[in-house]
Each structure stands twice: as structure tokens, then as C-alpha cells.
């Protein structure tokens, strides 16, 4: 009697074959894709589109084969544009991150300004009250003095 490892049991297919499940999976995927492609080609518009795309692709490949330097230059230009775009995005992200960090300080600065303003108004209010009390005392004393006259 053969002893099976734990992994052997997990990889066993319906026929008791070990390790062939993966091959059958890929075979099934490939056959399904081919069947789907064949069925989709029954539609006239799909066939027409496939033929046009194939002609364009073939023309591009021929052009690249005749002028490989042109293809390489095109690839270099494209890669340079991609690098430039990535650098620009990186700079933008750094800028936005810095602005977000700056914005974190704003609430504490606003709170500080509000506290100073409140203190200034409180101080001005107490000074005004003190001045009014002094005026009230002076008025009372001057009224009292005028009644005596």
C-alpha cells in the first residue's frame, strides 16, 4: 500500500493521478479561450474588427523590423516622458504633503490668536469697568458736593 503525503492528497485529481490537476486546469483554460474566440468569430463585425486589427499590427511589426532605430528612439522618448511624468507627480505629492503638514499647524495658530483676542477684550473690558466705576464714584461725589452748595 502506497503512503501519500498531505500535499499529494490535495493535488490528486478525480482519476487518482497526482500532480496532473494543474496541467488539466491550464488545458481547460486554453481550450475554453479557444472555444470562446471561435464562437465570437461567428459574428461578422467581430471578424471584420479582428482582420483590421491584425493588418494594423502586421504593418507596425513590419515597420519596426525595417527601422529598428526609429522604434528604439520612440521607446526612449516614451520612457523619458514617463520618467518626467513620474517625477512631476512625485514633486506634486511632496508639495501636497508639505501643505497638509502646514495645515496641521493652522488650528493651533488660530486657537492662539483667538485666545490672545479674548484676553485683549477681557483686559479692555475690565479696564472699561474700572473706568466706569471711577466715573460713577466721581459723579456721585460731584452730585453730593453740588447738593451741598
Coordinates of N, CA, C and O in Angstrom, one line a residue:
X1 N 0.8 -1.2 0.0 CA 0.0 0.0 0.0 C 0.9 1.2 0.0 O 1.8 1.3 0.8
X2 N 0.6 2.2 -0.9 CA 1.4 3.4 -1.0 C 0.9 4.4 0.0 O -0.2 4.6 0.3
X3 N 1.9 5.1 0.6 CA 1.6 6.2 1.6 C 1.6 7.5 0.8 O 2.5 7.8 0.0
X4 N 0.6 8.3 1.1 CA 0.5 9.6 0.4 C 0.9 10.7 1.4 O 0.6 10.7 2.6
X5 N 1.6 11.7 0.9 CA 1.9 12.9 1.7 C 0.7 13.8 1.6 O -0.2 13.6 0.8
X6 N 0.6 14.7 2.6 CA -0.5 15.6 2.7 C -0.7 16.4 1.4 O -1.8 16.5 0.9
X7 N 0.4 16.9 0.8 CA 0.3 17.6 -0.5 C -0.2 16.8 -1.6 O -0.8 17.3 -2.5
X8 N 0.2 15.5 -1.6 CA -0.2 14.6 -2.7 C -1.8 14.4 -2.7 O -2.4 14.4 -3.8
X9 N -2.4 14.4 -1.6 CA -3.8 14.2 -1.5 C -4.5 15.5 -2.0 O -5.5 15.4 -2.7
X10 N -3.9 16.6 -1.7 CA -4.5 17.9 -2.2 C -4.4 18.1 -3.7 O -5.3 18.7 -4.3
X11 N -3.4 17.5 -4.3 CA -3.1 17.6 -5.7 C -3.7 16.5 -6.6 O -3.5 16.4 -7.8
X12 N -4.4 15.5 -5.9 CA -4.9 14.4 -6.6 C -6.1 14.7 -7.4 O -7.0 15.4 -6.9
X13 N -6.2 14.3 -8.7 CA -7.4 14.6 -9.4 C -8.4 13.4 -9.3 O -8.2 12.5 -8.5
X14 N -9.5 13.5 -10.1 CA -10.6 12.5 -9.9 C -10.2 11.1 -10.3 O -10.7 10.1 -9.8
X15 N -9.2 10.9 -11.2 CA -8.7 9.6 -11.6 C -7.6 9.1 -10.7 O -7.1 8.0 -10.9
X16 N -7.3 9.8 -9.6 CA -6.2 9.3 -8.7 C -4.8 9.7 -9.2 O -3.9 9.1 -8.6
X17 N -4.7 10.5 -10.2 CA -3.4 10.9 -10.7 C -2.9 12.1 -9.9 O -3.6 13.1 -9.6
X18 N -1.7 12.0 -9.4 CA -1.1 13.1 -8.6 C -0.4 14.1 -9.5 O 0.4 13.7 -10.4
X19 N -0.7 15.4 -9.3 CA 0.1 16.4 -9.9 C -0.5 16.8 -11.3 O 0.0 17.7 -11.9
X20 N -1.4 16.0 -11.9 CA -1.9 16.3 -13.2 C -3.0 17.3 -13.2 O -3.4 17.8 -14.2
X21 N -3.5 17.7 -12.0 CA -4.6 18.6 -11.9 C -4.3 20.0 -12.4 O -5.1 20.7 -13.1
X22 N -3.0 20.4 -12.2 CA -2.6 21.8 -12.7 C -2.6 21.8 -14.2 O -3.0 22.7 -14.8
X23 N -2.0 20.7 -14.8 CA -2.0 20.6 -16.3 C -3.4 20.7 -16.9 O -3.6 21.3 -17.9
X24 N -4.3 20.0 -16.3 CA -5.6 19.9 -16.8 C -6.3 21.3 -16.6 O -7.1 21.7 -17.5
X25 N -6.0 22.0 -15.6 CA -6.5 23.3 -15.4 C -6.1 24.2 -16.5 O -7.0 24.9 -17.1
X26 N -4.8 24.3 -16.8 CA -4.4 25.1 -17.9 C -4.9 24.7 -19.3 O -5.2 25.5 -20.1
X27 N -5.0 23.4 -19.4 CA -5.6 22.9 -20.7 C -7.0 23.3 -20.8 O -7.4 23.7 -21.9
X28 N -7.7 23.2 -19.7 CA -9.1 23.7 -19.7 C -9.3 25.2 -20.0 O -10.1 25.6 -20.8
X29 N -8.4 25.9 -19.4 CA -8.4 27.4 -19.7 C -8.1 27.7 -21.1 O -8.8 28.5 -21.8
X30 N -7.1 27.0 -21.7 CA -6.7 27.2 -23.0 C -7.8 26.8 -24.0 O -8.2 27.6 -24.9
X31 N -8.4 25.7 -23.8 CA -9.5 25.2 -24.6 C -10.7 26.1 -24.5 O -11.4 26.4 -25.5
X32 N -11.0 26.6 -23.3 CA -12.1 27.5 -23.2 C -11.9 28.8 -23.9 O -12.8 29.3 -24.5
X33 N -10.7 29.3 -23.8 CA -10.3 30.5 -24.6 C -10.5 30.4 -26.1 O -11.0 31.2 -26.8
X34 N -9.9 29.2 -26.5 CA -10.0 29.0 -28.0 C -11.5 28.8 -28.4 O -11.9 29.3 -29.5
X35 N -12.3 28.1 -27.6 CA -13.7 27.9 -28.0 C -14.4 29.3 -28.0 O -15.2 29.6 -28.9
X36 N -14.1 30.1 -27.0 CA -14.7 31.4 -26.9 C -14.3 32.3 -28.1 O -15.2 33.0 -28.7
X37 N -13.1 32.2 -28.5 CA -12.6 33.0 -29.7 C -13.3 32.5 -30.9 O -13.7 33.3 -31.8
X38 N -13.4 31.2 -31.1 CA -14.0 30.6 -32.3 C -15.5 31.0 -32.4 O -16.0 31.4 -33.4
X39 N -16.2 31.0 -31.2 CA -17.6 31.3 -31.2 C -17.8 32.8 -31.5 O -18.7 33.2 -32.3
X40 N -16.9 33.7 -31.0 CA -17.0 35.1 -31.2 C -16.7 35.5 -32.6 O -17.3 36.5 -33.2
X41 N -15.9 34.7 -33.3 CA -15.6 34.9 -34.8 C -16.8 34.6 -35.7 O -16.8 34.9 -36.9
X42 N -17.9 34.0 -35.1 CA -19.1 33.7 -35.9 C -19.8 35.1 -36.3 O -20.5 35.1 -37.3
X43 N -19.5 36.1 -35.5 CA -20.1 37.4 -35.7 C -19.3 38.1 -36.8 O -18.1 38.2 -36.7
X44 N -20.0 38.7 -37.8 CA -19.4 39.3 -39.0 C -18.6 40.6 -38.5 O -17.4 40.8 -39.0
X45 N -19.1 41.4 -37.6 CA -18.4 42.6 -37.2 C -17.2 42.3 -36.4 O -16.1 42.9 -36.5
X46 N -17.2 41.2 -35.6 CA -16.1 40.8 -34.8 C -15.0 40.3 -35.8 O -13.8 40.7 -35.6
X47 N -15.3 39.5 -36.8 CA -14.3 39.1 -37.8 C -13.7 40.3 -38.5 O -12.5 40.3 -38.7
X48 N -14.5 41.2 -38.9 CA -14.0 42.4 -39.6 C -13.0 43.2 -38.7 O -11.9 43.6 -39.1
X49 N -13.4 43.4 -37.4 CA -12.5 44.1 -36.5 C -11.2 43.3 -36.3 O -10.1 43.9 -36.2
X50 N -11.3 42.0 -36.1 CA -10.1 41.2 -35.9 C -9.2 41.3 -37.2 O -7.9 41.4 -37.0
X51 N -9.7 41.2 -38.4 CA -8.9 41.3 -39.6 C -8.2 42.7 -39.6 O -7.0 42.8 -39.9
X52 N -9.0 43.8 -39.4 CA -8.4 45.1 -39.4 C -7.3 45.3 -38.4 O -6.2 45.8 -38.7
X53 N -7.5 44.8 -37.2 CA -6.5 44.9 -36.1 C -5.3 44.1 -36.4 O -4.1 44.6 -36.2
X54 N -5.5 42.9 -37.0 CA -4.3 42.1 -37.4 C -3.5 42.8 -38.5 O -2.3 42.7 -38.5
X55 N -4.2 43.4 -39.5 CA -3.4 44.1 -40.5 C -2.6 45.3 -40.0 O -1.5 45.5 -40.3
X56 N -3.2 46.1 -39.0 CA -2.5 47.2 -38.4 C -1.3 46.7 -37.6 O -0.2 47.2 -37.7
X57 N -1.5 45.6 -36.9 CA -0.4 45.0 -36.1 C 0.7 44.5 -37.0 O 1.9 44.8 -36.7
X58 N 0.3 43.8 -38.1 CA 1.3 43.3 -39.0 C 2.1 44.5 -39.6 O 3.3 44.4 -39.8
X59 N 1.4 45.6 -40.0 CA 2.1 46.7 -40.6 C 3.0 47.4 -39.6 O 4.1 47.8 -40.0
X60 N 2.6 47.5 -38.3 CA 3.5 48.0 -37.3 C 4.7 47.2 -37.1 O 5.9 47.7 -37.0
X61 N 4.6 45.9 -37.1 CA 5.7 45.0 -36.9 C 6.7 45.1 -38.1 O 7.9 45.1 -37.9
X62 N 6.1 45.1 -39.3 CA 7.0 45.3 -40.5 C 7.8 46.6 -40.4 O 9.0 46.6 -40.7
X63 N 7.1 47.7 -40.0 CA 7.7 49.0 -39.9 C 8.9 48.9 -38.9 O 10.0 49.5 -39.1
X64 N 8.6 48.3 -37.8 CA 9.7 48.2 -36.7 C 10.8 47.3 -37.2 O 12.0 47.6 -36.8
X65 N 10.5 46.3 -38.0 CA 11.6 45.4 -38.5 C 12.5 46.2 -39.5 O 13.7 46.0 -39.5
X66 N 11.9 47.0 -40.3 CA 12.6 47.8 -41.3 C 13.4 48.9 -40.7 O 14.5 49.2 -41.1
X67 N 12.9 49.5 -39.6 CA 13.5 50.7 -39.0 C 13.6 50.5 -37.5 O 12.9 51.1 -36.7
X68 N 14.5 49.6 -37.0 CA 14.6 49.3 -35.6 C 15.1 50.6 -34.8 O 14.7 50.8 -33.7
X69 N 15.9 51.4 -35.4 CA 16.4 52.6 -34.8 C 15.2 53.6 -34.4 O 15.2 54.2 -33.4
X70 N 14.3 53.7 -35.4 CA 13.1 54.5 -35.2 C 12.3 54.0 -34.0 O 11.8 54.7 -33.2
X71 N 12.2 52.7 -33.9 CA 11.4 52.0 -32.8 C 12.1 52.3 -31.5 O 11.5 52.7 -30.5
X72 N 13.4 52.2 -31.5 CA 14.2 52.4 -30.2 C 14.1 53.9 -29.8 O 13.9 54.2 -28.6
X73 N 14.2 54.8 -30.8 CA 14.0 56.2 -30.5 C 12.6 56.5 -29.9 O 12.5 57.3 -28.9
X74 N 11.6 55.9 -30.5 CA 10.3 56.0 -30.0 C 10.1 55.5 -28.6 O 9.5 56.2 -27.7
X75 N 10.8 54.4 -28.3 CA 10.7 53.8 -26.9 C 11.5 54.7 -26.0 O 11.0 54.9 -24.8
X76 N 12.6 55.3 -26.4 CA 13.4 56.2 -25.5 C 12.5 57.4 -25.2 O 12.5 57.9 -24.0
X77 N 11.9 58.0 -26.2 CA 11.1 59.2 -26.0 C 9.9 58.9 -25.0 O 9.6 59.6 -24.1
X78 N 9.3 57.7 -25.2 CA 8.2 57.3 -24.4 C 8.6 57.1 -22.9 O 8.0 57.6 -22.0
X79 N 9.8 56.4 -22.8 CA 10.3 56.2 -21.4 C 10.7 57.5 -20.7 O 10.5 57.7 -19.5
X80 N 11.2 58.4 -21.5 CA 11.6 59.7 -20.9 C 10.4 60.5 -20.5 O 10.4 61.1 -19.4
X81 N 9.3 60.5 -21.3 CA 8.1 61.1 -20.9 C 7.5 60.5 -19.7 O 7.0 61.2 -18.8
X82 N 7.6 59.2 -19.6 CA 7.1 58.5 -18.4 C 7.9 58.9 -17.2 O 7.3 59.2 -16.1
X83 N 9.2 59.0 -17.3 CA 10.0 59.4 -16.2 C 9.7 60.8 -15.7 O 9.6 61.1 -14.6
X84 N 9.6 61.7 -16.7 CA 9.2 63.1 -16.4 C 7.9 63.2 -15.7 O 7.8 63.9 -14.7
X85 N 6.9 62.4 -16.2 CA 5.6 62.5 -15.5 C 5.7 61.9 -14.1 O 5.1 62.5 -13.2
X86 N 6.4 60.8 -13.9 CA 6.5 60.3 -12.6 C 7.2 61.3 -11.6 O 6.8 61.4 -10.5
X87 N 8.3 62.0 -12.1 CA 9.0 63.0 -11.3 C 8.0 64.1 -11.0 O 8.0 64.6 -9.8
X88 N 7.2 64.5 -11.9 CA 6.3 65.6 -11.7 C 5.3 65.2 -10.7 O 4.9 66.0 -9.8
X89 N 4.8 64.0 -10.8 CA 3.8 63.5 -9.8 C 4.4 63.4 -8.4 O 3.8 63.8 -7.4
X90 N 5.6 62.9 -8.4 CA 6.4 62.8 -7.1 C 6.5 64.2 -6.5 O 6.3 64.4 -5.3
X91 N 6.9 65.2 -7.3 CA 7.0 66.6 -6.8 C 5.7 67.1 -6.3 O 5.6 67.8 -5.2
X92 N 4.6 66.8 -7.0 CA 3.3 67.3 -6.6 C 2.9 66.7 -5.3 O 2.3 67.3 -4.4
X93 N 3.2 65.4 -5.2 CA 2.8 64.7 -3.9 C 3.6 65.3 -2.8 O 3.1 65.5 -1.7
X94 N 4.9 65.6 -3.0 CA 5.7 66.2 -1.9 C 5.2 67.5 -1.5 O 5.1 67.9 -0.4
X95 N 4.8 68.3 -2.5 CA 4.2 69.7 -2.3 C 2.9 69.5 -1.5 O 2.7 70.3 -0.5
X96 N 2.0 68.7 -1.9 CA 0.8 68.5 -1.2 C 1.0 68.0 0.2 O 0.3 68.5 1.2
X97 N 1.9 67.1 0.4 CA 2.2 66.6 1.7 C 2.7 67.7 2.6 O 2.3 67.8 3.8
X98 N 3.6 68.6 2.1 CA 4.1 69.7 2.9 C 2.9 70.7 3.2 O 2.9 71.1 4.4
X99 N 2.0 70.9 2.3 CA 0.9 71.8 2.6 C 0.0 71.2 3.7 O -0.5 71.9 4.5
X100 N -0.2 69.9 3.6 CA -1.0 69.2 4.6 C -0.3 69.3 6.0 O -1.0 69.6 7.0
X101 N 1.0 69.2 6.0 CA 1.7 69.3 7.3 C 1.6 70.8 7.8 O 1.4 71.0 9.0
X102 N 1.6 71.8 6.9 CA 1.4 73.1 7.3 C 0.0 73.4 7.8 O -0.1 74.2 8.7
X103 N -0.9 72.7 7.2 CA -2.3 72.9 7.6 C -2.6 72.3 9.0 O -3.5 72.8 9.7
X104 N -1.8 71.4 9.4 CA -1.9 70.8 10.8 C -1.6 71.8 11.8 O -2.2 71.8 12.9
X105 N -0.7 72.8 11.5 CA -0.4 73.8 12.5 C -1.4 75.0 12.5 O -1.4 75.7 13.5
X106 N -2.2 75.1 11.5 CA -3.2 76.2 11.4 C -4.2 76.2 12.6 O -4.4 77.3 13.2
X107 N -4.8 75.1 13.0 CA -5.7 75.2 14.1 C -5.1 75.7 15.4 O -5.7 76.4 16.1
X108 N -3.9 75.3 15.7 CA -3.2 75.7 16.9 C -2.9 77.2 16.8 O -3.0 78.0 17.8
X109 N -2.5 77.7 15.6 CA -2.3 79.1 15.4 C -3.6 79.9 15.6 O -3.6 81.0 16.2
X110 N -4.7 79.4 15.0 CA -6.0 80.1 15.1 C -6.4 80.1 16.6 O -6.9 81.1 17.1
X111 N -6.2 79.0 17.3 CA -6.6 79.0 18.7 C -5.8 80.0 19.5 O -6.3 80.7 20.4
X112 N -4.5 80.1 19.2 CA -3.6 81.1 19.9 C -4.1 82.5 19.6 O -4.2 83.3 20.5
X113 N -4.5 82.8 18.4 CA -4.9 84.1 18.0 C -6.3 84.4 18.7 O -6.5 85.5 19.3
X114 N -7.2 83.5 18.8 CA -8.4 83.6 19.4 C -8.2 83.9 20.9 O -8.9 84.7 21.5
X115 N -7.3 83.1 21.5 CA -7.0 83.3 23.0 C -6.5 84.7 23.3 O -6.9 85.3 24.2
X116 N -5.5 85.1 22.4 CA -5.0 86.5 22.6 C -6.1 87.5 22.4 O -6.1 88.5 23.2
X117 N -6.9 87.3 21.4 CA -8.0 88.3 21.2 C -9.0 88.3 22.4 O -9.4 89.4 22.9
X118 N -9.3 87.2 22.9 CA -10.2 87.1 24.1 C -9.5 87.8 25.3 O -10.2 88.5 26.0
X119 N -8.2 87.5 25.5 CA -7.5 88.2 26.6 C -7.5 89.7 26.4 O -7.7 90.4 27.4
X120 N -7.3 90.1 25.2 CA -7.3 91.6 24.9 C -8.7 92.2 25.2 O -8.8 93.3 25.8
X121 N -9.8 91.5 24.8 CA -11.1 92.0 25.1 C -11.4 92.0 26.5 O -12.0 92.9 27.1
X122 N -11.0 90.9 27.2 CA -11.2 90.8 28.6 C -10.5 91.9 29.4 O -11.0 92.5 30.3
X123 N -9.2 92.1 29.0 CA -8.4 93.2 29.6 C -9.1 94.5 29.3 O -9.2 95.4 30.2
X124 N -9.5 94.8 28.1 CA -10.2 96.1 27.8 C -11.5 96.2 28.5 O -11.8 97.3 29.0
X125 N -12.2 95.1 28.7 CA -13.5 95.2 29.4 C -13.3 95.5 30.9 O -14.0 96.3 31.4
X126 N -12.3 94.9 31.5 CA -12.0 95.2 32.9 C -11.5 96.6 33.1 O -11.9 97.3 34.0
X127 N -10.7 97.1 32.1 CA -10.3 98.5 32.2 C -11.5 99.4 32.0 O -11.6 100.4 32.8
X128 N -12.4 99.1 31.1 CA -13.6 99.9 30.9 C -14.5 99.9 32.2 O -15.0 100.9 32.6
X129 N -14.6 98.7 32.8 CA -15.4 98.6 34.0 C -14.8 99.5 35.1 O -15.5 100.2 35.8
X130 N -13.5 99.4 35.3 CA -12.8 100.1 36.3 C -13.0 101.6 36.0 O -13.2 102.4 36.9
X131 N -12.9 102.0 34.8 CA -13.0 103.4 34.4 C -14.4 103.9 34.7 O -14.7 105.0 35.2
X132 N -15.4 103.0 34.3 CA -16.8 103.4 34.6 C -17.1 103.5 36.1 O -17.8 104.4 36.5
X133 N -16.5 102.6 36.9 CA -16.7 102.7 38.3 C -16.1 103.9 38.9 O -16.7 104.6 39.7
X134 N -14.9 104.3 38.4 CA -14.3 105.6 38.8 C -15.1 106.8 38.4 O -15.3 107.7 39.2
X135 N -15.7 106.7 37.2 CA -16.6 107.8 36.8 C -17.8 107.9 37.6 O -18.3 109.0 38.0
X136 N -18.4 106.7 37.9 CA -19.6 106.7 38.8 C -19.3 107.3 40.1 O -20.1 108.0 40.7
X137 N -18.1 106.9 40.7 CA -17.8 107.5 42.0 C -17.6 109.0 41.9 O -18.0 109.7 42.8
X138 N -16.9 109.4 40.9 CA -16.7 110.9 40.7 C -18.0 111.6 40.5 O -18.2 112.7 41.0
X139 N -18.9 111.0 39.7 CA -20.2 111.6 39.5 C -21.0 111.7 40.8 O -21.7 112.7 41.1
X140 N -21.0 110.6 41.6 CA -21.7 110.6 42.8 C -21.1 111.6 43.8 O -21.9 112.3 44.5
X141 N -19.8 111.7 43.8 CA -19.2 112.7 44.7 C -19.5 114.1 44.2 O -19.7 115.0 45.0
X142 N -19.5 114.4 42.9 CA -19.8 115.7 42.4 C -21.2 116.1 42.6 O -21.6 117.2 42.9
X143 N -22.1 115.1 42.5 CA -23.5 115.4 42.8 C -23.7 115.7 44.2 O -24.5 116.6 44.6
X144 N -23.1 114.9 45.1 CA -23.2 115.2 46.5 C -22.6 116.5 46.8 O -23.2 117.3 47.7
X145 N -21.5 116.9 46.3 CA -20.9 118.2 46.5 C -21.8 119.4 46.0 O -21.9 120.4 46.6
X146 N -22.5 119.2 44.8 CA -23.3 120.2 44.3 C -24.5 120.4 45.1 O -25.1 121.5 45.2
X147 N -25.0 119.4 45.8 CA -26.2 119.5 46.6 C -25.8 120.2 47.9 O -26.7 120.9 48.5
X148 N -24.6 120.1 48.3 CA -24.2 120.8 49.5 C -24.0 122.3 49.2 O -24.2 123.1 50.1
X149 N -23.8 122.7 48.0 CA -23.6 124.1 47.7 C -24.9 124.8 47.7 O -25.7 125.3 47.9

